[in-house]
Amino acid sequence: MKTPVRVAVTGAAGQIGYSLLFRIASGEMLGKDQPVILQMLELPMEKAQAALKGVMMELDDCAFPLLAGMVGTDDAEVAFKDADIALLVGARPRGPGMERKDLLLENAKIFTAQGAALNKVASRDVKVLVVGNPANTNAYIAMKSAPDLPAKNFTAMLRLDHNRALSQLAAKAGVAVGDIEKLVVWGNHSPTMYPDYRFATAGGESLKDRINDDAWNAETFIPTVGKRGAAIIEARGLSSAASAANAAIDHIHDWMLGSDGKWVTMGVPSDGSYGIPEGVMYGVPVITKDGEYTRVEGLEIDDFSRAAMDKTLAELEEERAGVAHLLG
Ligand code: NAX
């Protein structure tokens, strides 16, 4: 039997948590032979803690053979203790009349504290995925607040956007989702993101050549992917949860177990390539293997793409400037 992997999940009693935890415990994230210990964090409020208790009761009731232990807590240092993986899902939602700037600052407080707690108690090799919005900037804040941990281990979730783009592209091109390779979503997890299918192939065939429709790209594909979150809220009355949990599973699964040479999108601290200033948490194409990701280098950036990539970068730089005073 393998040694259990400690997986911390924040916002564990929320909607995404409710989809995510059961799939982690059933082995879908780390493999059907990998036991896990779930370390779940929720707000101290009675309602949140009671809901967390209920989730833990249901986890018990699944009798998952791979679930080697559970911790439920309102203390980040307990939840992150020796964590090998941390899924930071809980975040402050936008309240009525709340400005974007206030939302950013409220979340900055949460992710500064959680970054510091990870720095103090997590495994020195902890792999962090930030899902809670604004995901890229929250991941940047957590990374900056954890100076003793490798910066490259802090990532933001762009995988939902990547998966959304895959489905849209598959439908347009009339190919199977699983056959598509070399797709990427650049930038921020926000409507400014840039889904880029210029390099995408299916069965070795270029999908750009197959579709051959620039108007579809600019007027349908990019806005549909960018506004998909809002479309789900309008249809469901609630934000994406199962698909977000699924994307988090995909992100960590591929990071830990490898993407088999395929490109996947991860929000990672920039190394300065593609004109993205160093440190900015930006969605880029990566190939993953054995717990490491490697950027896909040397892709040609045409004028249309440059403009789209700069637009989403400008938004990230603005967010970064908005929290700079908190990060010393
Ligand atoms: P919910 O409001 O259902 O759940 C969030 C949970 O987090 C709540 O139970 C709350 O008590 C808890 N929480 C809040 N602050 C906390 C803190 N400081 N420590 C521990 N727990 C805390 O939201 P849900 O639908 O689950 O979404 C969670 C986050 O994911 C939101 O910020 C949402 O905007 C974000 N999303 C990000 C996506 C992405 O692709 N990056 C897509 C889906 C989703 O919109």
GROMACS .gro file of C-alpha atoms and ligand atoms in nm:
model
  373
    1MET     CA    1   0.000   0.000   0.000
    2LYS     CA    2   0.138   0.342  -0.095
    3THR     CA    3   0.187   0.612   0.169
    4PRO     CA    4  -0.124   0.832   0.181
    5VAL     CA    5  -0.102   1.173   0.015
    6ARG     CA    6  -0.227   1.462   0.226
    7VAL     CA    7  -0.468   1.677   0.027
    8ALA     CA    8  -0.584   2.005   0.182
    9VAL     CA    9  -0.905   2.155   0.045
   10THR     CA   10  -1.031   2.498   0.150
   11GLY     CA   11  -1.393   2.600   0.110
   12ALA     CA   12  -1.468   2.233   0.161
   13ALA     CA   13  -1.836   2.281   0.238
   14GLY     CA   14  -1.901   2.493  -0.071
   15GLN     CA   15  -2.047   2.392  -0.404
   16ILE     CA   16  -1.717   2.302  -0.570
   17GLY     CA   17  -1.602   2.122  -0.257
   18TYR     CA   18  -1.914   1.908  -0.270
   19SER     CA   19  -1.818   1.780  -0.615
   20LEU     CA   20  -1.446   1.773  -0.559
   21LEU     CA   21  -1.396   1.586  -0.232
   22PHE     CA   22  -1.580   1.272  -0.335
   23ARG     CA   23  -1.386   1.241  -0.656
   24ILE     CA   24  -1.054   1.288  -0.477
   25ALA     CA   25  -1.149   1.025  -0.220
   26SER     CA   26  -1.253   0.780  -0.491
   27GLY     CA   27  -0.911   0.798  -0.653
   28GLU     CA   28  -0.995   0.999  -0.963
   29MET     CA   29  -0.734   1.265  -0.896
   30LEU     CA   30  -0.428   1.070  -0.788
   31GLY     CA   31  -0.501   0.719  -0.907
   32LYS     CA   32  -0.696   0.417  -0.794
   33ASP     CA   33  -0.400   0.284  -0.594
   34GLN     CA   34  -0.321   0.605  -0.407
   35PRO     CA   35  -0.468   0.651  -0.057
   36VAL     CA   36  -0.543   1.007   0.048
   37ILE     CA   37  -0.597   1.198   0.370
   38LEU     CA   38  -0.838   1.489   0.326
   39GLN     CA   39  -0.762   1.798   0.535
   40MET     CA   40  -1.058   2.030   0.500
   41LEU     CA   41  -1.077   2.396   0.591
   42GLU     CA   42  -1.392   2.601   0.636
   43LEU     CA   43  -1.480   2.934   0.792
   44PRO     CA   44  -1.527   2.925   1.171
   45MET     CA   45  -1.895   3.026   1.148
   46GLU     CA   46  -2.130   2.768   1.295
   47LYS     CA   47  -2.317   2.720   0.969
   48ALA     CA   48  -1.999   2.654   0.770
   49GLN     CA   49  -1.860   2.414   1.029
   50ALA     CA   50  -2.192   2.227   1.051
   51ALA     CA   51  -2.201   2.196   0.672
   52LEU     CA   52  -1.844   2.067   0.675
   53LYS     CA   53  -1.940   1.810   0.935
   54GLY     CA   54  -2.223   1.696   0.709
   55VAL     CA   55  -1.985   1.658   0.415
   56MET     CA   56  -1.751   1.452   0.631
   57MET     CA   57  -2.042   1.231   0.738
   58GLU     CA   58  -2.121   1.169   0.372
   59LEU     CA   59  -1.758   1.094   0.296
   60ASP     CA   60  -1.770   0.838   0.577
   61ASP     CA   61  -2.087   0.693   0.430
   62CYS     CA   62  -1.916   0.632   0.097
   63ALA     CA   63  -1.670   0.396   0.268
   64PHE     CA   64  -1.405   0.488   0.012
   65PRO     CA   65  -1.124   0.231   0.043
   66LEU     CA   66  -0.867   0.498  -0.051
   67LEU     CA   67  -0.975   0.749   0.213
   68ALA     CA   68  -0.712   0.692   0.480
   69GLY     CA   69  -0.814   0.980   0.707
   70MET     CA   70  -0.999   1.310   0.737
   71VAL     CA   71  -0.949   1.634   0.922
   72GLY     CA   72  -1.211   1.911   0.936
   73THR     CA   73  -1.102   2.243   1.081
   74ASP     CA   74  -1.129   2.621   1.081
   75ASP     CA   75  -0.754   2.660   1.134
   76ALA     CA   76  -0.539   2.691   0.822
   77GLU     CA   77  -0.232   2.561   1.003
   78VAL     CA   78  -0.417   2.243   1.090
   79ALA     CA   79  -0.555   2.200   0.738
   80PHE     CA   80  -0.219   2.261   0.571
   81LYS     CA   81  -0.006   2.058   0.813
   82ASP     CA   82   0.231   1.845   0.601
   83ALA     CA   83  -0.001   1.888   0.302
   84ASP     CA   84   0.138   1.748  -0.023
   85ILE     CA   85  -0.133   1.912  -0.229
   86ALA     CA   86  -0.342   2.218  -0.144
   87LEU     CA   87  -0.654   2.308  -0.335
   88LEU     CA   88  -0.746   2.662  -0.238
   89VAL     CA   89  -1.111   2.680  -0.336
   90GLY     CA   90  -1.267   2.895  -0.063
   91ALA     CA   91  -1.271   3.266  -0.135
   92ARG     CA   92  -1.475   3.571  -0.056
   93PRO     CA   93  -1.758   3.603  -0.309
   94ARG     CA   94  -1.862   3.939  -0.445
   95GLY     CA   95  -2.130   4.084  -0.221
   96PRO     CA   96  -2.403   4.331  -0.321
   97GLY     CA   97  -2.255   4.669  -0.408
   98MET     CA   98  -1.900   4.542  -0.363
   99GLU     CA   99  -1.644   4.698  -0.596
  100ARG     CA  100  -1.393   4.484  -0.782
  101LYS     CA  101  -1.119   4.656  -0.586
  102ASP     CA  102  -1.278   4.564  -0.251
  103LEU     CA  103  -1.319   4.205  -0.363
  104LEU     CA  104  -0.953   4.193  -0.455
  105LEU     CA  105  -0.849   4.329  -0.116
  106GLU     CA  106  -1.079   4.100   0.083
  107ASN     CA  107  -0.933   3.802  -0.098
  108ALA     CA  108  -0.581   3.935  -0.063
  109LYS     CA  109  -0.623   3.908   0.315
  110ILE     CA  110  -0.735   3.545   0.288
  111PHE     CA  111  -0.458   3.441   0.051
  112THR     CA  112  -0.185   3.626   0.238
  113ALA     CA  113  -0.281   3.435   0.553
  114GLN     CA  114  -0.316   3.103   0.373
  115GLY     CA  115   0.016   3.150   0.190
  116ALA     CA  116   0.184   3.218   0.524
  117ALA     CA  117   0.023   2.910   0.679
  118LEU     CA  118   0.139   2.693   0.389
  119ASN     CA  119   0.486   2.841   0.427
  120LYS     CA  120   0.489   2.746   0.791
  121VAL     CA  121   0.342   2.396   0.801
  122ALA     CA  122   0.296   2.236   0.457
  123SER     CA  123   0.529   1.984   0.294
  124ARG     CA  124   0.829   2.167   0.144
  125ASP     CA  125   0.718   2.032  -0.193
  126VAL     CA  126   0.348   2.115  -0.159
  127LYS     CA  127   0.172   2.166  -0.492
  128VAL     CA  128  -0.082   2.445  -0.472
  129LEU     CA  129  -0.379   2.505  -0.703
  130VAL     CA  130  -0.583   2.819  -0.650
  131VAL     CA  131  -0.942   2.796  -0.771
  132GLY     CA  132  -1.102   3.076  -0.564
  133ASN     CA  133  -1.140   3.397  -0.761
  134PRO     CA  134  -0.968   3.612  -0.866
  135ALA     CA  135  -0.770   3.289  -0.905
  136ASN     CA  136  -0.455   3.416  -1.076
  137THR     CA  137  -0.401   3.705  -0.839
  138ASN     CA  138  -0.493   3.499  -0.533
  139ALA     CA  139  -0.232   3.243  -0.641
  140TYR     CA  140   0.021   3.522  -0.688
  141ILE     CA  141  -0.052   3.653  -0.337
  142ALA     CA  142  -0.023   3.308  -0.180
  143MET     CA  143   0.307   3.251  -0.364
  144LYS     CA  144   0.447   3.584  -0.245
  145SER     CA  145   0.336   3.504   0.111
  146ALA     CA  146   0.524   3.173   0.111
  147PRO     CA  147   0.887   3.269   0.048
  148ASP     CA  148   1.027   2.937   0.174
  149LEU     CA  149   0.830   2.727  -0.075
  150PRO     CA  150   0.919   2.692  -0.445
  151ALA     CA  151   0.736   2.966  -0.637
  152LYS     CA  152   0.681   2.728  -0.928
  153ASN     CA  153   0.458   2.514  -0.704
  154PHE     CA  154   0.191   2.786  -0.691
  155THR     CA  155  -0.056   2.765  -0.977
  156ALA     CA  156  -0.393   2.907  -1.076
  157MET     CA  157  -0.675   2.721  -1.245
  158LEU     CA  158  -0.718   2.787  -1.615
  159ARG     CA  159  -0.813   2.428  -1.683
  160LEU     CA  160  -1.185   2.493  -1.680
  161ASP     CA  161  -1.131   2.752  -1.953
  162HIS     CA  162  -0.911   2.504  -2.139
  163ASN     CA  163  -1.176   2.232  -2.117
  164ARG     CA  164  -1.450   2.474  -2.222
  165ALA     CA  165  -1.241   2.573  -2.524
  166LEU     CA  166  -1.181   2.206  -2.611
  167SER     CA  167  -1.554   2.135  -2.621
  168GLN     CA  168  -1.636   2.441  -2.830
  169LEU     CA  169  -1.359   2.357  -3.074
  170ALA     CA  170  -1.455   1.990  -3.100
  171ALA     CA  171  -1.815   2.084  -3.179
  172LYS     CA  172  -1.715   2.336  -3.446
  173ALA     CA  173  -1.459   2.109  -3.613
  174GLY     CA  174  -1.667   1.791  -3.583
  175VAL     CA  175  -1.390   1.600  -3.407
  176ALA     CA  176  -1.375   1.415  -3.076
  177VAL     CA  177  -1.267   1.621  -2.775
  178GLY     CA  178  -1.012   1.356  -2.682
  179ASP     CA  179  -0.841   1.382  -3.021
  180ILE     CA  180  -0.759   1.751  -2.987
  181GLU     CA  181  -0.405   1.848  -2.899
  182LYS     CA  182  -0.211   2.170  -2.872
  183LEU     CA  183  -0.479   2.404  -2.747
  184VAL     CA  184  -0.401   2.677  -2.497
  185VAL     CA  185  -0.581   2.949  -2.304
  186TRP     CA  186  -0.349   3.238  -2.231
  187GLY     CA  187  -0.369   3.475  -1.938
  188ASN     CA  188  -0.615   3.547  -1.663
  189HIS     CA  189  -0.909   3.333  -1.556
  190SER     CA  190  -1.152   3.610  -1.647
  191PRO     CA  191  -1.340   3.712  -1.960
  192THR     CA  192  -1.014   3.866  -2.093
  193MET     CA  193  -0.852   3.524  -2.131
  194TYR     CA  194  -0.737   3.428  -2.480
  195PRO     CA  195  -0.828   3.080  -2.601
  196ASP     CA  196  -0.582   3.016  -2.885
  197TYR     CA  197  -0.650   2.735  -3.130
  198ARG     CA  198  -0.388   2.832  -3.389
  199PHE     CA  199  -0.170   2.531  -3.308
  200ALA     CA  200  -0.452   2.287  -3.234
  201THR     CA  201  -0.466   1.958  -3.418
  202ALA     CA  202  -0.689   1.650  -3.428
  203GLY     CA  203  -0.537   1.334  -3.565
  204GLY     CA  204  -0.242   1.546  -3.681
  205GLU     CA  205  -0.462   1.778  -3.889
  206SER     CA  206  -0.457   2.152  -3.820
  207LEU     CA  207  -0.794   2.264  -3.685
  208LYS     CA  208  -0.727   2.621  -3.791
  209ASP     CA  209  -0.694   2.503  -4.152
  210ARG     CA  210  -0.996   2.276  -4.116
  211ILE     CA  211  -1.220   2.549  -3.972
  212ASN     CA  212  -1.063   2.833  -4.170
  213ASP     CA  213  -1.293   3.099  -4.025
  214ASP     CA  214  -1.132   3.399  -3.854
  215ALA     CA  215  -1.470   3.558  -3.789
  216TRP     CA  216  -1.581   3.249  -3.594
  217ASN     CA  217  -1.264   3.270  -3.389
  218ALA     CA  218  -1.298   3.639  -3.302
  219GLU     CA  219  -1.675   3.668  -3.278
  220THR     CA  220  -1.788   3.330  -3.148
  221PHE     CA  221  -1.512   3.107  -3.010
  222ILE     CA  222  -1.320   3.356  -2.797
  223PRO     CA  223  -1.626   3.532  -2.648
  224THR     CA  224  -1.814   3.206  -2.588
  225VAL     CA  225  -1.527   3.061  -2.387
  226GLY     CA  226  -1.465   3.392  -2.209
  227LYS     CA  227  -1.828   3.437  -2.107
  228ARG     CA  228  -1.907   3.074  -2.036
  229GLY     CA  229  -1.901   3.122  -1.659
  230ALA     CA  230  -2.165   3.396  -1.685
  231ALA     CA  231  -2.375   3.179  -1.921
  232ILE     CA  232  -2.374   2.896  -1.666
  233ILE     CA  233  -2.482   3.134  -1.388
  234GLU     CA  234  -2.766   3.261  -1.605
  235ALA     CA  235  -2.883   2.910  -1.691
  236ARG     CA  236  -2.836   2.742  -1.355
  237GLY     CA  237  -2.877   3.029  -1.113
  238LEU     CA  238  -2.548   2.916  -0.959
  239SER     CA  239  -2.189   2.930  -1.075
  240SER     CA  240  -2.008   2.636  -1.235
  241ALA     CA  241  -1.932   2.376  -0.972
  242ALA     CA  242  -1.912   2.022  -1.110
  243SER     CA  243  -1.716   2.138  -1.414
  244ALA     CA  244  -1.489   2.348  -1.193
  245ALA     CA  245  -1.425   2.050  -0.964
  246ASN     CA  246  -1.359   1.837  -1.270
  247ALA     CA  247  -1.106   2.089  -1.397
  248ALA     CA  248  -0.929   2.096  -1.060
  249ILE     CA  249  -0.907   1.716  -1.071
  250ASP     CA  250  -0.766   1.732  -1.426
  251HIS     CA  251  -0.513   1.998  -1.328
  252ILE     CA  252  -0.372   1.807  -1.031
  253HIS     CA  253  -0.402   1.468  -1.199
  254ASP     CA  254  -0.195   1.581  -1.494
  255TRP     CA  255   0.055   1.772  -1.281
  256MET     CA  256   0.121   1.471  -1.058
  257LEU     CA  257   0.078   1.187  -1.304
  258GLY     CA  258   0.168   1.351  -1.635
  259SER     CA  259  -0.012   1.470  -1.946
  260ASP     CA  260   0.139   1.204  -2.176
  261GLY     CA  261   0.309   1.465  -2.388
  262LYS     CA  262  -0.014   1.659  -2.442
  263TRP     CA  263  -0.040   2.033  -2.386
  264VAL     CA  264  -0.253   2.147  -2.096
  265THR     CA  265  -0.309   2.500  -1.969
  266MET     CA  266  -0.190   2.598  -1.623
  267GLY     CA  267  -0.171   2.941  -1.462
  268VAL     CA  268   0.194   2.954  -1.351
  269PRO     CA  269   0.438   3.225  -1.244
  270SER     CA  270   0.591   3.361  -1.563
  271ASP     CA  271   0.959   3.304  -1.639
  272GLY     CA  272   0.956   3.611  -1.863
  273SER     CA  273   0.887   3.421  -2.185
  274TYR     CA  274   0.624   3.535  -2.438
  275GLY     CA  275   0.664   3.893  -2.317
  276ILE     CA  276   0.494   3.815  -1.985
  277PRO     CA  277   0.685   3.985  -1.703
  278GLU     CA  278   0.846   3.746  -1.458
  279GLY     CA  279   0.628   3.634  -1.170
  280VAL     CA  280   0.289   3.720  -1.323
  281MET     CA  281   0.054   3.425  -1.273
  282TYR     CA  282  -0.046   3.366  -1.635
  283GLY     CA  283  -0.212   3.082  -1.825
  284VAL     CA  284   0.038   2.914  -2.059
  285PRO     CA  285   0.068   2.581  -2.240
  286VAL     CA  286   0.263   2.324  -2.044
  287ILE     CA  287   0.351   1.957  -2.068
  288THR     CA  288   0.355   1.775  -1.735
  289LYS     CA  289   0.549   1.476  -1.613
  290ASP     CA  290   0.632   1.330  -1.271
  291GLY     CA  291   0.510   1.627  -1.069
  292GLU     CA  292   0.676   1.891  -1.286
  293TYR     CA  293   0.547   2.114  -1.564
  294THR     CA  294   0.748   2.241  -1.857
  295ARG     CA  295   0.636   2.539  -2.061
  296VAL     CA  296   0.586   2.491  -2.432
  297GLU     CA  297   0.843   2.733  -2.568
  298GLY     CA  298   0.895   2.915  -2.893
  299LEU     CA  299   0.540   2.947  -3.021
  300GLU     CA  300   0.491   3.218  -3.276
  301ILE     CA  301   0.281   3.507  -3.147
  302ASP     CA  302   0.108   3.695  -3.430
  303ASP     CA  303  -0.035   4.048  -3.401
  304PHE     CA  304  -0.387   3.932  -3.315
  305SER     CA  305  -0.255   3.705  -3.042
  306ARG     CA  306  -0.015   3.967  -2.909
  307ALA     CA  307  -0.301   4.213  -2.865
  308ALA     CA  308  -0.518   3.950  -2.693
  309MET     CA  309  -0.233   3.838  -2.466
  310ASP     CA  310  -0.146   4.196  -2.375
  311LYS     CA  311  -0.506   4.274  -2.288
  312THR     CA  312  -0.534   3.992  -2.036
  313LEU     CA  313  -0.185   4.077  -1.907
  314ALA     CA  314  -0.288   4.440  -1.848
  315GLU     CA  315  -0.575   4.318  -1.630
  316LEU     CA  316  -0.341   4.096  -1.429
  317GLU     CA  317  -0.091   4.379  -1.387
  318GLU     CA  318  -0.370   4.603  -1.264
  319GLU     CA  319  -0.475   4.341  -1.009
  320ARG     CA  320  -0.114   4.293  -0.904
  321ALA     CA  321  -0.070   4.668  -0.856
  322GLY     CA  322  -0.391   4.675  -0.649
  323VAL     CA  323  -0.246   4.437  -0.389
  324ALA     CA  324   0.124   4.535  -0.408
  325HIS     CA  325   0.108   4.740  -0.087
  326LEU     CA  326   0.002   4.430   0.107
  327LEU     CA  327   0.294   4.219  -0.007
  328GLY     CA  328   0.583   4.430   0.113
  329NAX     P1  329  -1.924   2.855  -0.252
  329NAX     O1  330  -1.959   2.991  -0.202
  329NAX     O2  331  -2.031   2.755  -0.274
  329NAX     O3  332  -1.819   2.789  -0.151
  329NAX     C1  333  -1.709   2.856  -0.102
  329NAX     C2  334  -1.682   2.801   0.036
  329NAX     O4  335  -1.561   2.858   0.082
  329NAX     C3  336  -1.790   2.838   0.138
  329NAX     O5  337  -1.834   2.721   0.202
  329NAX     C4  338  -1.719   2.934   0.234
  329NAX     O6  339  -1.764   2.919   0.366
  329NAX     C5  340  -1.574   2.890   0.217
  329NAX     N1  341  -1.475   2.992   0.247
  329NAX     C6  342  -1.479   3.124   0.221
  329NAX     N2  343  -1.369   3.185   0.266
  329NAX     C7  344  -1.293   3.090   0.323
  329NAX     C8  345  -1.169   3.091   0.387
  329NAX     N3  346  -1.102   3.203   0.406
  329NAX     N4  347  -1.119   2.973   0.432
  329NAX     C9  348  -1.188   2.859   0.417
  329NAX     N5  349  -1.307   2.852   0.356
  329NAX    C10  350  -1.358   2.966   0.310
  329NAX     O7  351  -1.836   2.880  -0.383
  329NAX     P2  352  -1.797   2.775  -0.495
  329NAX     O8  353  -1.901   2.772  -0.599
  329NAX     O9  354  -1.755   2.649  -0.433
  329NAX    O10  355  -1.671   2.852  -0.560
  329NAX    C11  356  -1.552   2.868  -0.489
  329NAX    C12  357  -1.460   2.966  -0.559
  329NAX    O11  358  -1.424   2.916  -0.688
  329NAX    C13  359  -1.522   3.103  -0.585
  329NAX    O12  360  -1.425   3.203  -0.555
  329NAX    C14  361  -1.549   3.100  -0.734
  329NAX    O13  362  -1.552   3.231  -0.788
  329NAX    C15  363  -1.432   3.020  -0.783
  329NAX     N6  364  -1.440   2.962  -0.918
  329NAX    C16  365  -1.326   2.954  -0.990
  329NAX    C17  366  -1.321   2.894  -1.113
  329NAX    C18  367  -1.194   2.885  -1.190
  329NAX    O14  368  -1.198   2.836  -1.303
  329NAX     N7  369  -1.079   2.929  -1.141
  329NAX    C19  370  -1.445   2.841  -1.175
  329NAX    C20  371  -1.553   2.813  -1.077
  329NAX    C21  372  -1.568   2.912  -0.968
  329NAX    O15  373  -1.639   3.023  -1.014
   0.00000   0.00000   0.00000
